[in-house]
Amino acid sequence: MENSLKFESQKLAINYFTVAAILFGAQLLMGLIAATQFLYPSFLFEIFDFSVARMVHINALVVWMLYAMIGSVYYLLPEETGIETVGIKIGKLAFYVLTAAVTVVVLVYILVQVGPADESTIWLINEGREYIEAPRWADIGIVVVVLVFVFNLFATAMKGKQTGVVTVLMADVLALAGLYLAGMFFTDNISMDQYWWWWVIHLWVEATWEVFVGCLAAYGLMKIIGARREVVEMWLWIEVSMLFGSGILGMGHHYFWIGTPEYWWEIGALFSALEPVPLVAMFVHVIYDWGKETGLKEGEGTHEKTMNNSPAFAWFVTNAFGNFLGAGIWGFFHTLPQVNIYTHGTQFTSAHGHLAFFGAYATILIGMFYMGVQGKNGIKVMKATFDSKMAITLICIGVMGMTVSLTVAGYGQVLVERAQMGATWEAFFVSQDMVWFVQGLGWRLATGIVTFVGFIFLVKDLLTTSKSPRHEI
Ligand code: HEM
Ligand code: HEM
Ligand SMILES: [Fe+2]
């Protein structure tokens, strides 16, 4: 089908979305391998190590989300600023360079797996910092490519119209890119290493990425249900101030036990406990605007459609719920030091990690994939299809199922390994054999498969949706 997008920037966005979706698939496959190895440790023994499957799983996660985020900016930028993206040619070149680099890095992870653990490993194989394990050569390459992206965003915004959404994005993307540097330098003190590493991981997901999602939600509400700009942008500014207000010092919840001074207990407890507040605000914002816009249209008595992209909107609403549940509720559960001393590093952490990354980011970025499909195929009103409904249902049930399974496994660990047996070496192994733990991991694998089936429906829907007769073109 012919591409209906007028702006080169939006065509580039589609490329980013495509690679993002492929990496998402790779992420899930690696998760399934790792989850199988939890139950059957001999699975792929000496062929493909658990540590490698896990590493590729979470690095692919971060990279596909960054791809989808860059894609989202290139997608909305011409619409918000009213002009073609400045520097689009170099932007395209940067895309191919980055994708080639990512391919090499992933192949090295999978084929070489481990190195001699000296400087050459850091430079060529992996850096060993969870979530951002790219070897140093790729680290430097990423910085260069991201600089191109940041330049394009700034140059376009200065030249074109500066809306509130774009202004917030500019500040946010600069902070997001800058923070990456905190995870790049080497120190041989593990406490210091962790101290700085959290600047990337925590300040990404609990500050800059959340603000980014606020921008996407604002843009999506205007595009999909025709929400008024003054209203969504007012919310956006409030959310930004609250997110930064609690998110920055909320980092203290990672400084409880790594050798940092004890005052972090109080700081971390207070500010991270406040973090759910902006997430509630974002939730209320989406639901309120939805209700208001629908009511307005109904009140006018016109038959005009309130919603021009149902699958995207379904994912945006899932985001409002998921962000609140995964980050807000599951995060709050273990954020006080009095609780965290028992739950730290158990499967409970993993339960929160899954639901938060999924609820806060995967959902809204999948929503952006649908916006891209709509634009590319020139669809005026895009409705849900059987496949799109199967996708969202199975993926949500799957991830929620994994979260609940891991929460049960985690509580088993908390009770036996931490509370009863006092966190000894032996306690760890006893709890690993406990029936609740093993069954929890069994259910995680089963619900992981459900998630993967949902993903197949999603890909099918994204690829075929233009041909569906249920769309008004
Ligand atoms: C969308 C936002 C969020 C994402 C994507 C996210 C993700 C994660 C992930 C992946 C981890 C595990 C990190 C590791 O490997 O050690 C983690 C840890 C943690 N998160 Fe979040 N999180 C988010 C928001 C929150 C919020 C709002 C809170 C508190 C209200 C919170 C509280 C915590 C705590 C206390 C830990 C440490 C767990 C431990 O001690 O093992 N998170 N988060
Ligand atoms: C097919 C579905 C999936 C399966 C079977 C799966 C499995 C796994 C496994 C086995 C681990 C290692 C846990 C450990 O070391 O104890 C893991 C970690 C992780 N996965 Fe998944 N996963 C799946 C989907 C997802 C999705 C959809 C997301 C987010 C969007 C996600 C985010 C994460 C994160 C953030 C971690 C690190 C958690 C931590 O260390 O606290 N996974 N996953
Ligand atoms: Fe955090």
CSV table of N, CA, C and O and ligand atoms in Angstrom, one decimal, residues 54 58 61 65 130-131 194 197-198 201-202 204-207 209-210 213 246-247 250 252-254 256-257 268-269 271-277 279 322-324 326-337 339-346 348-350 352-361 418, ligand 1:
chain,number,residue,atom,x,y,z
A,54,ARG,N,18.9,-13.4,29.9
A,54,ARG,CA,18.4,-12.3,30.7
A,54,ARG,C,18.9,-10.9,30.2
A,54,ARG,O,18.2,-10.0,30.1
A,58,ILE,N,16.5,-7.8,28.8
A,58,ILE,CA,16.3,-6.5,29.3
A,58,ILE,C,17.0,-5.4,28.5
A,58,ILE,O,16.5,-4.2,28.5
A,61,LEU,N,14.7,-4.7,25.7
A,61,LEU,CA,13.6,-3.9,26.2
A,61,LEU,C,13.9,-2.4,26.2
A,61,LEU,O,13.1,-1.6,25.6
A,65,MET,N,12.3,0.4,23.4
A,65,MET,CA,11.6,1.5,23.9
A,65,MET,C,12.2,2.9,23.4
A,65,MET,O,11.5,3.8,23.1
A,130,GLU,N,23.7,-3.7,34.2
A,130,GLU,CA,22.3,-4.1,33.9
A,130,GLU,C,21.5,-3.1,33.2
A,130,GLU,O,21.5,-1.9,33.5
A,131,TYR,N,20.8,-3.5,32.2
A,131,TYR,CA,19.9,-2.7,31.3
A,131,TYR,C,20.6,-1.9,30.2
A,131,TYR,O,20.1,-1.6,29.2
A,194,GLN,N,27.2,1.7,41.4
A,194,GLN,CA,25.8,1.6,41.5
A,194,GLN,C,25.1,3.0,41.7
A,194,GLN,O,24.1,3.3,41.2
A,197,TRP,N,25.0,4.5,38.3
A,197,TRP,CA,24.2,3.7,37.4
A,197,TRP,C,22.7,4.0,37.6
A,197,TRP,O,21.9,4.1,36.7
A,198,TRP,N,22.3,4.2,38.9
A,198,TRP,CA,20.9,4.5,39.2
A,198,TRP,C,20.5,5.9,38.6
A,198,TRP,O,19.3,6.1,38.4
A,201,ILE,N,19.2,4.6,35.3
A,201,ILE,CA,18.0,3.8,35.4
A,201,ILE,C,16.8,4.4,36.1
A,201,ILE,O,15.8,4.6,35.5
A,202,HIS,N,17.0,4.9,37.3
A,202,HIS,CA,15.9,5.5,38.0
A,202,HIS,C,15.5,6.8,37.4
A,202,HIS,O,14.3,7.0,37.1
A,204,TRP,N,15.8,7.8,34.5
A,204,TRP,CA,15.1,7.6,33.2
A,204,TRP,C,13.7,7.3,33.5
A,204,TRP,O,12.8,8.0,33.2
A,205,VAL,N,13.5,6.1,34.1
A,205,VAL,CA,12.1,5.6,34.1
A,205,VAL,C,11.2,6.4,35.1
A,205,VAL,O,10.0,6.4,34.9
A,206,GLU,N,11.7,7.0,36.1
A,206,GLU,CA,10.8,7.6,37.1
A,206,GLU,C,10.8,9.1,37.0
A,206,GLU,O,10.2,9.8,37.7
A,207,ALA,N,11.6,9.7,36.0
A,207,ALA,CA,11.5,11.1,35.8
A,207,ALA,C,11.4,11.4,34.3
A,207,ALA,O,10.3,11.7,33.8
A,209,TRP,N,11.5,9.6,31.4
A,209,TRP,CA,10.6,8.8,30.6
A,209,TRP,C,9.1,9.1,31.0
A,209,TRP,O,8.2,9.1,30.1
A,210,GLU,N,8.8,9.3,32.2
A,210,GLU,CA,7.5,9.5,32.6
A,210,GLU,C,7.0,10.9,32.0
A,210,GLU,O,5.9,11.0,31.6
A,213,VAL,N,6.2,10.3,28.5
A,213,VAL,CA,4.9,9.7,28.4
A,213,VAL,C,3.8,10.8,28.5
A,213,VAL,O,2.8,10.7,27.8
A,246,SER,N,8.9,14.6,42.7
A,246,SER,CA,9.0,13.4,43.6
A,246,SER,C,10.1,12.4,43.0
A,246,SER,O,10.8,11.8,43.7
A,247,GLY,N,10.2,12.4,41.6
A,247,GLY,CA,11.0,11.4,41.0
A,247,GLY,C,12.5,11.6,41.2
A,247,GLY,O,13.2,10.6,41.4
A,250,GLY,N,13.3,10.8,44.8
A,250,GLY,CA,12.7,9.4,45.0
A,250,GLY,C,13.8,8.4,44.7
A,250,GLY,O,13.7,7.2,45.1
A,252,GLY,N,16.3,8.0,46.1
A,252,GLY,CA,16.8,7.5,47.4
A,252,GLY,C,16.4,6.0,47.7
A,252,GLY,O,17.0,5.3,48.4
A,253,HIS,N,15.2,5.5,47.1
A,253,HIS,CA,14.8,4.2,47.3
A,253,HIS,C,15.8,3.1,46.8
A,253,HIS,O,15.6,1.9,47.0
A,254,HIS,N,16.8,3.6,46.0
A,254,HIS,CA,17.8,2.6,45.5
A,254,HIS,C,19.1,2.8,46.3
A,254,HIS,O,20.1,2.0,46.1
A,256,PHE,N,19.2,2.6,49.7
A,256,PHE,CA,19.1,2.1,51.1
A,256,PHE,C,20.2,1.2,51.5
A,256,PHE,O,20.7,1.2,52.6
A,257,TRP,N,20.6,0.3,50.6
A,257,TRP,CA,21.5,-0.8,51.0
A,257,TRP,C,22.8,-0.9,50.2
A,257,TRP,O,23.4,-2.0,50.1
A,268,GLY,N,14.6,8.8,50.7
A,268,GLY,CA,14.0,7.9,49.7
A,268,GLY,C,12.6,7.5,50.1
A,268,GLY,O,11.7,7.4,49.3
A,269,ALA,N,12.4,7.3,51.4
A,269,ALA,CA,11.0,6.9,51.9
A,269,ALA,C,10.0,8.0,51.5
A,269,ALA,O,9.0,7.8,50.9
A,271,PHE,N,10.2,10.9,49.4
A,271,PHE,CA,9.9,11.3,48.1
A,271,PHE,C,9.4,10.2,47.2
A,271,PHE,O,8.6,10.4,46.3
A,272,SER,N,9.9,9.0,47.4
A,272,SER,CA,9.4,7.9,46.5
A,272,SER,C,8.0,7.5,46.9
A,272,SER,O,7.2,7.1,46.0
A,273,ALA,N,7.6,7.7,48.1
A,273,ALA,CA,6.2,7.5,48.5
A,273,ALA,C,5.3,8.5,47.8
A,273,ALA,O,4.1,8.2,47.6
A,274,LEU,N,5.8,9.6,47.5
A,274,LEU,CA,5.0,10.6,46.8
A,274,LEU,C,4.9,10.4,45.3
A,274,LEU,O,4.0,10.9,44.6
A,275,GLU,N,5.7,9.5,44.8
A,275,GLU,CA,5.7,9.2,43.3
A,275,GLU,C,4.4,8.8,42.7
A,275,GLU,O,4.1,9.2,41.6
A,276,PRO,N,3.6,8.0,43.5
A,276,PRO,CA,2.3,7.6,42.8
A,276,PRO,C,1.4,8.8,42.6
A,276,PRO,O,0.5,8.7,41.8
A,277,VAL,N,1.6,10.0,43.3
A,277,VAL,CA,0.7,11.1,43.1
A,277,VAL,C,0.5,11.6,41.7
A,277,VAL,O,-0.6,11.6,41.1
A,279,LEU,N,1.2,10.0,39.1
A,279,LEU,CA,0.7,8.9,38.3
A,279,LEU,C,-0.9,8.8,38.4
A,279,LEU,O,-1.5,8.6,37.4
A,322,GLY,N,-2.1,1.2,33.6
A,322,GLY,CA,-0.9,0.4,33.8
A,322,GLY,C,0.1,1.1,34.5
A,322,GLY,O,0.8,0.6,35.4
A,323,ASN,N,0.3,2.4,34.2
A,323,ASN,CA,1.3,3.2,34.8
A,323,ASN,C,1.0,3.4,36.3
A,323,ASN,O,1.8,3.2,37.2
A,324,PHE,N,-0.3,3.6,36.6
A,324,PHE,CA,-0.7,3.8,38.0
A,324,PHE,C,-0.5,2.4,38.7
A,324,PHE,O,0.0,2.4,39.9
A,326,GLY,N,1.4,-0.5,37.8
A,326,GLY,CA,2.7,-1.1,37.8
A,326,GLY,C,3.7,-0.2,38.6
A,326,GLY,O,4.5,-0.7,39.4
A,327,ALA,N,3.8,1.1,38.3
A,327,ALA,CA,4.7,2.0,38.9
A,327,ALA,C,4.1,2.5,40.2
A,327,ALA,O,4.8,2.3,41.3
A,328,GLY,N,2.9,3.0,40.2
A,328,GLY,CA,2.3,3.5,41.4
A,328,GLY,C,2.1,2.5,42.5
A,328,GLY,O,2.7,2.6,43.6
A,329,ILE,N,1.2,1.5,42.3
A,329,ILE,CA,0.9,0.6,43.3
A,329,ILE,C,2.0,-0.4,43.6
A,329,ILE,O,2.5,-0.5,44.7
A,330,TRP,N,2.4,-1.1,42.6
A,330,TRP,CA,3.5,-2.1,42.8
A,330,TRP,C,4.8,-1.5,43.2
A,330,TRP,O,5.6,-2.1,43.9
A,331,GLY,N,5.0,-0.2,42.8
A,331,GLY,CA,6.2,0.5,43.3
A,331,GLY,C,6.1,0.9,44.7
A,331,GLY,O,7.0,0.7,45.5
A,332,PHE,N,4.9,1.4,45.1
A,332,PHE,CA,4.7,1.9,46.5
A,332,PHE,C,4.9,0.7,47.5
A,332,PHE,O,5.4,0.9,48.5
A,333,PHE,N,4.3,-0.5,47.1
A,333,PHE,CA,4.4,-1.7,47.9
A,333,PHE,C,5.8,-1.8,48.6
A,333,PHE,O,5.9,-2.1,49.8
A,334,HIS,N,6.8,-1.6,47.8
A,334,HIS,CA,8.2,-2.0,48.4
A,334,HIS,C,9.1,-0.8,48.5
A,334,HIS,O,10.3,-0.9,48.6
A,335,THR,N,8.5,0.4,48.5
A,335,THR,CA,9.4,1.6,48.5
A,335,THR,C,9.8,2.1,49.8
A,335,THR,O,10.8,2.9,49.9
A,336,LEU,N,9.1,1.7,50.9
A,336,LEU,CA,9.6,2.1,52.2
A,336,LEU,C,10.7,1.2,52.7
A,336,LEU,O,10.6,0.0,52.6
A,337,PRO,N,11.7,1.8,53.3
A,337,PRO,CA,12.9,0.9,53.7
A,337,PRO,C,12.4,-0.2,54.7
A,337,PRO,O,13.0,-1.3,54.6
A,339,VAL,N,9.9,-2.0,54.5
A,339,VAL,CA,9.4,-3.1,53.7
A,339,VAL,C,10.5,-3.6,52.8
A,339,VAL,O,10.7,-4.8,52.6
A,340,ASN,N,11.2,-2.7,52.2
A,340,ASN,CA,12.2,-3.0,51.2
A,340,ASN,C,13.3,-3.9,51.8
A,340,ASN,O,13.9,-4.8,51.1
A,341,ILE,N,13.6,-3.8,53.1
A,341,ILE,CA,14.6,-4.7,53.7
A,341,ILE,C,14.3,-6.2,53.5
A,341,ILE,O,15.1,-7.0,53.5
A,342,TYR,N,12.9,-6.4,53.4
A,342,TYR,CA,12.5,-7.8,53.2
A,342,TYR,C,12.3,-8.2,51.7
A,342,TYR,O,12.6,-9.3,51.3
A,343,THR,N,11.9,-7.2,50.9
A,343,THR,CA,11.5,-7.6,49.5
A,343,THR,C,12.7,-7.3,48.6
A,343,THR,O,12.6,-7.8,47.4
A,344,HIS,N,13.7,-6.6,49.0
A,344,HIS,CA,14.8,-6.2,48.1
A,344,HIS,C,15.4,-7.4,47.2
A,344,HIS,O,15.8,-8.4,47.8
A,345,GLY,N,15.3,-7.2,45.9
A,345,GLY,CA,16.0,-8.2,45.1
A,345,GLY,C,15.3,-9.5,45.0
A,345,GLY,O,15.9,-10.5,44.6
A,346,THR,N,14.0,-9.6,45.5
A,346,THR,CA,13.3,-10.9,45.3
A,346,THR,C,12.5,-10.8,44.0
A,346,THR,O,12.6,-9.9,43.3
A,348,PHE,N,9.6,-10.3,43.9
A,348,PHE,CA,8.7,-9.1,44.0
A,348,PHE,C,9.2,-8.0,43.1
A,348,PHE,O,8.4,-7.3,42.5
A,349,THR,N,10.5,-7.7,43.2
A,349,THR,CA,11.1,-6.7,42.4
A,349,THR,C,10.8,-6.9,40.9
A,349,THR,O,10.5,-6.0,40.2
A,350,SER,N,11.0,-8.1,40.5
A,350,SER,CA,10.7,-8.5,39.1
A,350,SER,C,9.3,-8.3,38.7
A,350,SER,O,9.0,-7.8,37.6
A,352,HIS,N,7.2,-6.1,40.0
A,352,HIS,CA,7.1,-4.6,39.8
A,352,HIS,C,7.8,-4.2,38.5
A,352,HIS,O,7.2,-3.4,37.7
A,353,GLY,N,9.0,-4.7,38.2
A,353,GLY,CA,9.7,-4.3,37.0
A,353,GLY,C,8.9,-4.6,35.7
A,353,GLY,O,8.8,-3.8,34.8
A,354,HIS,N,8.3,-5.8,35.7
A,354,HIS,CA,7.5,-6.2,34.5
A,354,HIS,C,6.2,-5.3,34.4
A,354,HIS,O,6.0,-4.7,33.3
A,355,LEU,N,5.5,-5.1,35.4
A,355,LEU,CA,4.2,-4.4,35.3
A,355,LEU,C,4.5,-2.9,35.0
A,355,LEU,O,3.8,-2.3,34.3
A,356,ALA,N,5.6,-2.4,35.6
A,356,ALA,CA,5.8,-1.0,35.5
A,356,ALA,C,6.3,-0.7,34.0
A,356,ALA,O,5.8,0.2,33.4
A,357,PHE,N,7.3,-1.4,33.6
A,357,PHE,CA,7.8,-1.2,32.2
A,357,PHE,C,6.7,-1.4,31.2
A,357,PHE,O,6.5,-0.6,30.2
A,358,PHE,N,5.9,-2.4,31.4
A,358,PHE,CA,4.8,-2.7,30.5
A,358,PHE,C,3.7,-1.6,30.6
A,358,PHE,O,3.4,-0.9,29.6
A,359,GLY,N,3.2,-1.4,31.8
A,359,GLY,CA,2.1,-0.4,32.0
A,359,GLY,C,2.5,1.0,31.6
A,359,GLY,O,1.7,1.7,30.9
A,360,ALA,N,3.6,1.4,32.0
A,360,ALA,CA,4.0,2.8,31.8
A,360,ALA,C,4.5,3.1,30.4
A,360,ALA,O,4.3,4.2,29.8
A,361,TYR,N,5.2,2.1,29.8
A,361,TYR,CA,5.9,2.4,28.5
A,361,TYR,C,5.4,1.6,27.3
A,361,TYR,O,5.1,2.1,26.2
A,418,ARG,N,13.6,-14.5,53.9
A,418,ARG,CA,14.0,-13.3,54.7
A,418,ARG,C,13.5,-13.4,56.1
A,418,ARG,O,14.2,-13.3,57.1
B,1,HEM,C1,7.4,3.5,35.1
B,1,HEM,C2,8.1,3.7,36.1
B,1,HEM,C3,8.9,2.6,36.7
B,1,HEM,C4,9.6,1.6,36.1
B,1,HEM,C5,9.7,1.3,34.7
B,1,HEM,C6,10.2,0.8,37.2
B,1,HEM,C7,11.0,-0.3,37.0
B,1,HEM,C8,11.8,-0.9,38.0
B,1,HEM,C9,12.7,-2.0,37.8
B,1,HEM,C10,13.0,-2.7,36.5
B,1,HEM,C11,13.3,-2.2,39.0
B,1,HEM,C12,14.4,-3.3,39.3
B,1,HEM,C13,15.7,-2.7,39.0
B,1,HEM,C14,16.8,-3.7,39.3
B,1,HEM,O1,17.1,-4.5,38.4
B,1,HEM,O2,17.4,-3.7,40.4
B,1,HEM,C15,12.8,-1.3,40.0
B,1,HEM,C16,13.1,-1.3,41.3
B,1,HEM,C17,12.4,-0.5,42.2
B,1,HEM,N1,11.3,0.3,42.0
B,1,HEM,FE1,10.6,0.8,40.2
B,1,HEM,N2,9.9,1.4,38.4
B,1,HEM,C18,9.1,2.5,38.2
B,1,HEM,C19,8.5,3.3,39.1
B,1,HEM,C20,8.6,3.1,40.5
B,1,HEM,C21,7.9,3.9,41.5
B,1,HEM,C22,6.9,5.0,41.2
B,1,HEM,C23,8.2,3.4,42.7
B,1,HEM,C24,7.8,3.8,44.1
B,1,HEM,C25,6.7,4.4,44.4
B,1,HEM,C26,9.2,2.4,42.5
B,1,HEM,C27,9.9,1.7,43.4
B,1,HEM,C28,10.9,0.8,43.2
B,1,HEM,C29,11.8,0.3,44.3
B,1,HEM,C30,11.7,0.6,45.8
B,1,HEM,C31,12.7,-0.6,43.6
B,1,HEM,C32,13.9,-1.4,44.3
B,1,HEM,C33,13.4,-2.8,44.5
B,1,HEM,C34,14.4,-3.6,45.2
B,1,HEM,O3,14.8,-3.2,46.3
B,1,HEM,O4,14.8,-4.7,44.8
B,1,HEM,N3,9.4,2.2,41.1
B,1,HEM,N4,11.8,-0.5,39.3
